[in-house]
Structure formats: C-alpha cells, structure tokens
CSV table of C-alpha atoms and ligand atoms in Angstrom, one decimal:
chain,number,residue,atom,x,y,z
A,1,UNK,CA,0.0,0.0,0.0
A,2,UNK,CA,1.0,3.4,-0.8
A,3,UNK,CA,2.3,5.4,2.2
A,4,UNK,CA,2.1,9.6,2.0
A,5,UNK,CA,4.1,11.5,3.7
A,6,UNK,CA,2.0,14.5,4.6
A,7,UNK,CA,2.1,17.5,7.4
A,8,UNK,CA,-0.6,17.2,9.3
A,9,UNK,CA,-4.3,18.7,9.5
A,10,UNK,CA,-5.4,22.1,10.7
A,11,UNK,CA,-8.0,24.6,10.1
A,12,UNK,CA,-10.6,21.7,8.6
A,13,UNK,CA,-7.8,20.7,6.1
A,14,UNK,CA,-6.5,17.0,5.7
A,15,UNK,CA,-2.7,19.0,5.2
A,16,UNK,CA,-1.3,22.1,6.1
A,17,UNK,CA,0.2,21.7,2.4
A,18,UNK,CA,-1.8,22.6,-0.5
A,19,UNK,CA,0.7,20.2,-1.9
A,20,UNK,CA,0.1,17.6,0.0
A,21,UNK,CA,-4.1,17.7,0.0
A,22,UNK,CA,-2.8,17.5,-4.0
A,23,UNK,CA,-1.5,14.3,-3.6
A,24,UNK,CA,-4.4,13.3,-1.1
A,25,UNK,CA,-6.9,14.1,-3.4
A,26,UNK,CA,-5.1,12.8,-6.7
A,27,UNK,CA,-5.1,9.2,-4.7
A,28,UNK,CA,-8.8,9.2,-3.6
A,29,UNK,CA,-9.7,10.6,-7.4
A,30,UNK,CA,-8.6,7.2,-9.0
A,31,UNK,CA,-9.2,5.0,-5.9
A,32,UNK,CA,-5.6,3.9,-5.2
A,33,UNK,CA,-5.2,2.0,-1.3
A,34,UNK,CA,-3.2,4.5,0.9
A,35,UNK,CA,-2.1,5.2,4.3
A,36,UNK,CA,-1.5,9.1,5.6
A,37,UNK,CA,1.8,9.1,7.7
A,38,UNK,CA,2.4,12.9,9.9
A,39,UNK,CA,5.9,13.0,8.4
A,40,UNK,CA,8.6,15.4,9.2
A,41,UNK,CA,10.4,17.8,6.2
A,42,UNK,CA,13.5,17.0,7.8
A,43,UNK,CA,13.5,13.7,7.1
A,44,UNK,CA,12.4,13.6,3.3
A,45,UNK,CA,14.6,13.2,0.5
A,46,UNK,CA,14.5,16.6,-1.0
A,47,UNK,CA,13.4,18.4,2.5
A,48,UNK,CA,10.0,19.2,2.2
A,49,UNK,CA,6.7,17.3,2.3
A,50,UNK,CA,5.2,15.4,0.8
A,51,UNK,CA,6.8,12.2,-0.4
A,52,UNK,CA,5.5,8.6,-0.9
A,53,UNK,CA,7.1,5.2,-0.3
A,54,UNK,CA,6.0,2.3,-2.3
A,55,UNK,CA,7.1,-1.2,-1.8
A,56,UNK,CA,9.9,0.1,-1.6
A,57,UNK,CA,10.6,2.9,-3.4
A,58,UNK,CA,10.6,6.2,-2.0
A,59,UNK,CA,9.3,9.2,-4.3
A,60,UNK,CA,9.3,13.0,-3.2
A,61,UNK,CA,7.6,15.9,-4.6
A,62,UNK,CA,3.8,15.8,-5.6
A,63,UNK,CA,4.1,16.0,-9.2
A,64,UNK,CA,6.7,13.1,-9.4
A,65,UNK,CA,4.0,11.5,-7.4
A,66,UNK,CA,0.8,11.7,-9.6
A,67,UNK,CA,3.6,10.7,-12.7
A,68,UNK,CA,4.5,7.6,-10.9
A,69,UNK,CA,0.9,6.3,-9.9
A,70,UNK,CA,-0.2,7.0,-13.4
A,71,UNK,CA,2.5,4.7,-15.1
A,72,UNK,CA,3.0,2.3,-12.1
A,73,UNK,CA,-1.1,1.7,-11.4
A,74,UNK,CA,-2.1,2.3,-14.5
A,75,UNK,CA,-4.4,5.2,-13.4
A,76,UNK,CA,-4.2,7.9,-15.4
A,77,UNK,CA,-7.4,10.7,-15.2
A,78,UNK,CA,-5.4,12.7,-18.2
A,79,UNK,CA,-5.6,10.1,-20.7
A,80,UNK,CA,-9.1,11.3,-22.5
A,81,UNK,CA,-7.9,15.1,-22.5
A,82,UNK,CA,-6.7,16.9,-26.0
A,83,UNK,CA,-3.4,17.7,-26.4
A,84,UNK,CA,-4.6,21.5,-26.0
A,85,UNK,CA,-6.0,20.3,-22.5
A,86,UNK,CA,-3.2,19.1,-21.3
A,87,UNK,CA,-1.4,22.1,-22.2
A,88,UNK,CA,-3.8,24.2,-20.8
A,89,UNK,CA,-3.9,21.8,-17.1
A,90,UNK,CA,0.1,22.1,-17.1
A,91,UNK,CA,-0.1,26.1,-17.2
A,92,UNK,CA,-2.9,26.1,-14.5
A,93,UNK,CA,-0.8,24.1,-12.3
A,94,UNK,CA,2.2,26.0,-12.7
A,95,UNK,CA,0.6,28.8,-12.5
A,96,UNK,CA,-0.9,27.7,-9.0
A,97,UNK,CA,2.2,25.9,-7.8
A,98,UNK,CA,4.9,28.3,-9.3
A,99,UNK,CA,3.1,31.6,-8.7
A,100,UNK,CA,-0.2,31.0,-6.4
A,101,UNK,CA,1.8,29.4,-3.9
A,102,UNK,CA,3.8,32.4,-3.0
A,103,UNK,CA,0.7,34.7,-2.9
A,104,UNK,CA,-0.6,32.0,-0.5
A,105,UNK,CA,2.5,32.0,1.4
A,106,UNK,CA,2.0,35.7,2.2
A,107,UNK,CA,-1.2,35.4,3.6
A,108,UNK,CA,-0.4,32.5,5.8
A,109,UNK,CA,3.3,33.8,6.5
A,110,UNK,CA,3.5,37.4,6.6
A,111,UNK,CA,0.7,39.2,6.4
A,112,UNK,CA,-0.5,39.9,10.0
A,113,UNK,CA,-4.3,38.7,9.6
A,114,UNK,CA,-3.2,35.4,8.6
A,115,UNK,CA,0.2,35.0,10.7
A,116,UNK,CA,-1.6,36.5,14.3
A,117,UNK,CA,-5.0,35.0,13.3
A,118,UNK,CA,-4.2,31.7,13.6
A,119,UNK,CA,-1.1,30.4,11.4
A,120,UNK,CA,1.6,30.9,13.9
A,121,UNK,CA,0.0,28.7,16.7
A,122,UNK,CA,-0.8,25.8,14.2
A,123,UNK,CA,2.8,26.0,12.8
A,124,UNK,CA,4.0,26.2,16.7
A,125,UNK,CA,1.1,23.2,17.6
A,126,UNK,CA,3.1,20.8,14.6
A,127,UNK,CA,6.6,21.7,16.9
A,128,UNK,CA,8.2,20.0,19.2
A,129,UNK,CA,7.2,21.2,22.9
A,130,UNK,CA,10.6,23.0,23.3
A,131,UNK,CA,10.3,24.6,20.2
A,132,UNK,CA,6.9,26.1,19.8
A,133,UNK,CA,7.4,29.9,21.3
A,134,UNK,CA,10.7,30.4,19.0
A,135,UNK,CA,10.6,28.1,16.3
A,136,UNK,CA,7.3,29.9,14.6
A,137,UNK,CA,9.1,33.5,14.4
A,138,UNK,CA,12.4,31.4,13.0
A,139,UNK,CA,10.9,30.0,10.5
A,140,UNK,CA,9.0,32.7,9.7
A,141,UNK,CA,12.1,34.8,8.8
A,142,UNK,CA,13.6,31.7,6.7
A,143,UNK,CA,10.1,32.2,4.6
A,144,UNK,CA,10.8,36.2,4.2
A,145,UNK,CA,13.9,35.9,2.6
A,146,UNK,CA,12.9,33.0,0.4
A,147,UNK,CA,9.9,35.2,-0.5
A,148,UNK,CA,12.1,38.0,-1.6
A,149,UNK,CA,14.4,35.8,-3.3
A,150,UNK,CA,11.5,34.6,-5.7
A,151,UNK,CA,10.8,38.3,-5.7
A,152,UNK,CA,6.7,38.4,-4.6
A,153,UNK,CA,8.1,39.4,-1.6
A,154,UNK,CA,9.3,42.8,-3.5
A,155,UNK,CA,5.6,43.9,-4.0
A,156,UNK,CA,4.0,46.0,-1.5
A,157,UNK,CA,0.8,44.0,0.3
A,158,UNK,CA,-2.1,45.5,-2.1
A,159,UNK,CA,-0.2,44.1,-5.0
A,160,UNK,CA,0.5,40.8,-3.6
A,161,UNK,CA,-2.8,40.2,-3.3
A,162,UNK,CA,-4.1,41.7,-6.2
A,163,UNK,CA,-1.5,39.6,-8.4
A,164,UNK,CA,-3.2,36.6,-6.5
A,165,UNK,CA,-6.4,37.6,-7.2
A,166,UNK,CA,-6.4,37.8,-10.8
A,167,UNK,CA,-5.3,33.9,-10.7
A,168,UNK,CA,-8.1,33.2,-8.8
A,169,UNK,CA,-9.9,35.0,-11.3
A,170,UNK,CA,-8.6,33.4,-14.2
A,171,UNK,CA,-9.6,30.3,-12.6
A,172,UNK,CA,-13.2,31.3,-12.0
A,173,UNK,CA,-13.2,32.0,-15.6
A,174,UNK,CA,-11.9,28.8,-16.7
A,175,UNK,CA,-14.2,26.8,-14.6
A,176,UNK,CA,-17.1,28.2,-15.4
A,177,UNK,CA,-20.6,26.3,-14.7
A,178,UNK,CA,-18.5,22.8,-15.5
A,179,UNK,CA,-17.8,19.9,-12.9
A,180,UNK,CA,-14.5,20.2,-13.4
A,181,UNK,CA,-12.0,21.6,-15.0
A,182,UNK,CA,-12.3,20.1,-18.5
A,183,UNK,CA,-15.6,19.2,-17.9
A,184,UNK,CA,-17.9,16.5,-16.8
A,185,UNK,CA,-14.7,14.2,-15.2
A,186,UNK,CA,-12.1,15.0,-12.8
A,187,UNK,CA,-8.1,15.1,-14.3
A,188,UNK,CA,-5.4,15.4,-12.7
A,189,UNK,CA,-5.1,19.2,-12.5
A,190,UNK,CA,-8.4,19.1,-10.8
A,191,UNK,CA,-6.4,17.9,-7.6
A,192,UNK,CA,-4.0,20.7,-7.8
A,193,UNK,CA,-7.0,23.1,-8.5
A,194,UNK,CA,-8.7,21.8,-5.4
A,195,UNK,CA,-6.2,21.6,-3.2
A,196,UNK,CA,-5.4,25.2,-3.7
A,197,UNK,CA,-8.8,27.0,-3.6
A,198,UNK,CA,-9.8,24.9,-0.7
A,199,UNK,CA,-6.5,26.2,1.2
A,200,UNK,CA,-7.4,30.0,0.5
A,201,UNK,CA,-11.2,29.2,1.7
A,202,UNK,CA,-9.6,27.8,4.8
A,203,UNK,CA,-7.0,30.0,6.0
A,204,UNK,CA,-6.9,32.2,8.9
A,205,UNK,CA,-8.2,35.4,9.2
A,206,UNK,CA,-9.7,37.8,6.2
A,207,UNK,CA,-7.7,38.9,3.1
A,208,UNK,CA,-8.5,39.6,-0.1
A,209,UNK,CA,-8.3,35.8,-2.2
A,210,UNK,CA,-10.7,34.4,0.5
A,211,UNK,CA,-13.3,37.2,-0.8
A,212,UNK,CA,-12.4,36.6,-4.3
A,213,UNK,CA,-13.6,33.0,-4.0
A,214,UNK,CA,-16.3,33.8,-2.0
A,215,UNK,CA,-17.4,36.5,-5.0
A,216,UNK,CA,-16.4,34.2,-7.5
A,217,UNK,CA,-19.2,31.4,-6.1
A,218,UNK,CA,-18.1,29.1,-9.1
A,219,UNK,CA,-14.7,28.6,-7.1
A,220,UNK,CA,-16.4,27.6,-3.9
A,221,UNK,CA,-19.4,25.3,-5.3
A,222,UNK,CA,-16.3,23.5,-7.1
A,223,UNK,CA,-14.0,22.9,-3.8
A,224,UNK,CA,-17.5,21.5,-2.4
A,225,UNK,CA,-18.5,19.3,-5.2
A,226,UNK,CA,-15.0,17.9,-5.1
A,227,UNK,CA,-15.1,17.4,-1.3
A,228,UNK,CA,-17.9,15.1,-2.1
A,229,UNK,CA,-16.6,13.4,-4.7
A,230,UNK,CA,-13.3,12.2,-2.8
A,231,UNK,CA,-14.6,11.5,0.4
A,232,UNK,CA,-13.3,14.7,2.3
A,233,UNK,CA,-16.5,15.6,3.4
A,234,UNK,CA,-16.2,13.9,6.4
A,235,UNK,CA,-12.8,15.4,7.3
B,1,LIG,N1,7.4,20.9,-5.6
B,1,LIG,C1,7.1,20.3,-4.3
B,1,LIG,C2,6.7,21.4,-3.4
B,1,LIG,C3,6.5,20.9,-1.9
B,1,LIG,C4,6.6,22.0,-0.9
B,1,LIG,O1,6.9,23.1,-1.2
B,1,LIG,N2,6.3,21.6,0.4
B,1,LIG,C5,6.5,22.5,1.5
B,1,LIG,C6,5.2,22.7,2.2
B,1,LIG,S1,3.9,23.4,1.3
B,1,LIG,C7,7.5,22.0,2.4
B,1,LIG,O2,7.6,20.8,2.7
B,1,LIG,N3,8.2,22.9,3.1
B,1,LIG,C8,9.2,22.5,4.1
B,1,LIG,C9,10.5,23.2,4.1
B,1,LIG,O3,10.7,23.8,3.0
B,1,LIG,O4,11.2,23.1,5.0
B,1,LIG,C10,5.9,19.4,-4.6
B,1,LIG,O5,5.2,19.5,-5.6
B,1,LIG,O6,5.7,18.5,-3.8
C-alpha cells in the first residue's frame, strides 16, 4: 500500500500543504489503497513534504507523485484530454504551484491577519514542545527571505494580493458552470486546482483571495463538489 508522507491537518484541512491535499486528493480521485503518515520535512529526500514510499521505493515531490501512480497503477485521469488540455492543465498548475503558492505563502506567512490569526499557533502546535514559542518566528524569517528571493516578496501588500487575485480569477473563468476543469470528469489538474482554492477558503483570518472566491461562487461550489466526490466531506 501506498504510504504519504504529509504535514498534518489544521483549520478543517487534511494538510497544512496545499501540496500535499494535491496528492491526497489525486489518490482518492482514482481510488488507489493508501495510508497518511504525519511525516517530518526534515526527514524527506529533497526536504520538504510530501513524499510517498512504495514497496519500496521512495518518491518526493507531488508531481513526481501523480507521474509515478499514473504509469505504475495504470491510473491515469489525463488520458481522455486533448493535447490542448493538457497544455492548458500544465499552465494552470504551474501557475498555482509556481506563482499562487507564494501569494498563499504571504497570507499564511506574513501578512499579520493570517500569521496573528491563527497560522503561527498551528505551525508552533506541529513543533516540538521546546520549540513552539521560538521556532514559529524562525521559521518565519527563513520564509521572508525565500519570498524575496523569488521576488513576490518585492511587492507591496495590495499588489501581492491583487497579483493573486487575478489567478483566482482566471480560474473562475476557466471553470465556469462545468464539474471540473475540463468538464464533466475529474483530471489530474483538478487535484491541484482543489487543493489550492480549498486552502485559501480555509486559511486564517480575512484577506482579499478568501473574498475573491467567495465572490467568485463558481470557485467555492467547485471545492465543495469535489469534497464530495473524494470522500473529504467527512474530514
Ligand atoms: N514541488 C514540491 C513542493 C512541496 C513543498 O513546497 N512543500 C512545502 C510545504 S507546502 C515543504 O515541505 N516545506 C518545508 C520546508 O521547506 O522546510 C511538490 O510539488 O511536492
């Protein structure tokens, strides 16, 4: 059975990741046996979460993931999309885990409503006991200068946001009034989509993407049709 590697729940969320409720939700999309393991970044193979092990073999970062089910199990959601589809999936997804994420960082990171309203006590709740006043704030600061090395971190709080914003809206726009992305069944991207809208409806405090999704209600009637639909209602 497939093990994943995963940080642990908070806020309603099977992950703290939006990466890892990817890989959750790509599994329970094509019905593939697996056990959720609390695992700890340190220990992975390229240092951060998640990462599956398989008899036997051990396989880190979500994208690798999905690539290695779909060959190794034979369970691939993709196969009945265009060409143009799949082009079209791949630039949503990078633009989610390549750009999105950062925006998403910032919320949860550094921007007060999200860091004081809730973030930093379920980072500090994940530490060790010794470790939970200082290690929030140290980690914290890692995150700032990682942000302004990608270079999000450059823009001033209003931009941030409004950069984020118009993925979100992009999104929306793609969706439309369909099940899913491409339509009436569920593809890959889909788990990437879901895992990243359901993480801004879900974080702490207010900021401006979790009232883009509630404005855009085709975002939110999507995340809750695919709770459904994977068996996260219940979580
Ligand atoms: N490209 C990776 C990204 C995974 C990732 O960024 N994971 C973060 C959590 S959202 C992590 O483990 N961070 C821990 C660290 O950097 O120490 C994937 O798709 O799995």
């Amino acid at each position: 059975m497939i093990v994943l590697y995963q940080f642990g729940p908070a806020f309603g969320l099977p992950s703290l990741s939006p990466f890892c409720t990817k890989v959750e939700s790509y599994l329970r999309m094509v019905g593939l046996d697996h056990r959720v393991v609390e695992g700890d970044a340190r220990q992975a193979p390229k240092g951060k979460l998640p990462y599956i092990e398989d008899r036997g073999t051990v396989i880190a970062d979500s994208g690798f993931i999905v690539e290695h089910c779909k060959l190794a199990y034979n369970r691939d959601p993709d196969e009945p999309l265009s060409p143009a589809q799949r082009a079209t999936g791949l630039a949503v997804r990078r633009m989610l885990e390549e750009h999105f994420y950062w925006v998403l960082i910032y919320a949860r990171w550094m921007d007060e409503e999200g860091w004081e309203g809730g973030y930093r006590d379920a980072i500090g709740s994940m530490m060790p006991a010794g470790l939970r006043q200082v290690g929030p704030g140290i980690l914290r600061r890692r995150l700032r200068t990682a942000l302004n090395r990608q270079g999000l971190g450059l823009h001033s709080r209003a931009e941030i946001y409004a950069l984020g914003v118009s993925d979100l809206d992009a999104l929306a726009d793609l969706i439309g009034d369909q099940a899913f992305l491409f339509g009436e069944k569920a593809s890959s991207y889909d788990a990437t989509v879901h895992a990243f809208v359901w993480h801004v409806m879900e974080s702490p405090g207010d900021n401006p993407l979790k009232r883009a999704v509630a404005r855009r209600r085709a975002l939110a009637d999507y995340v809750e049709r695919n709770n459904r639909a994977w068996g996260f209602s219940e979580v």
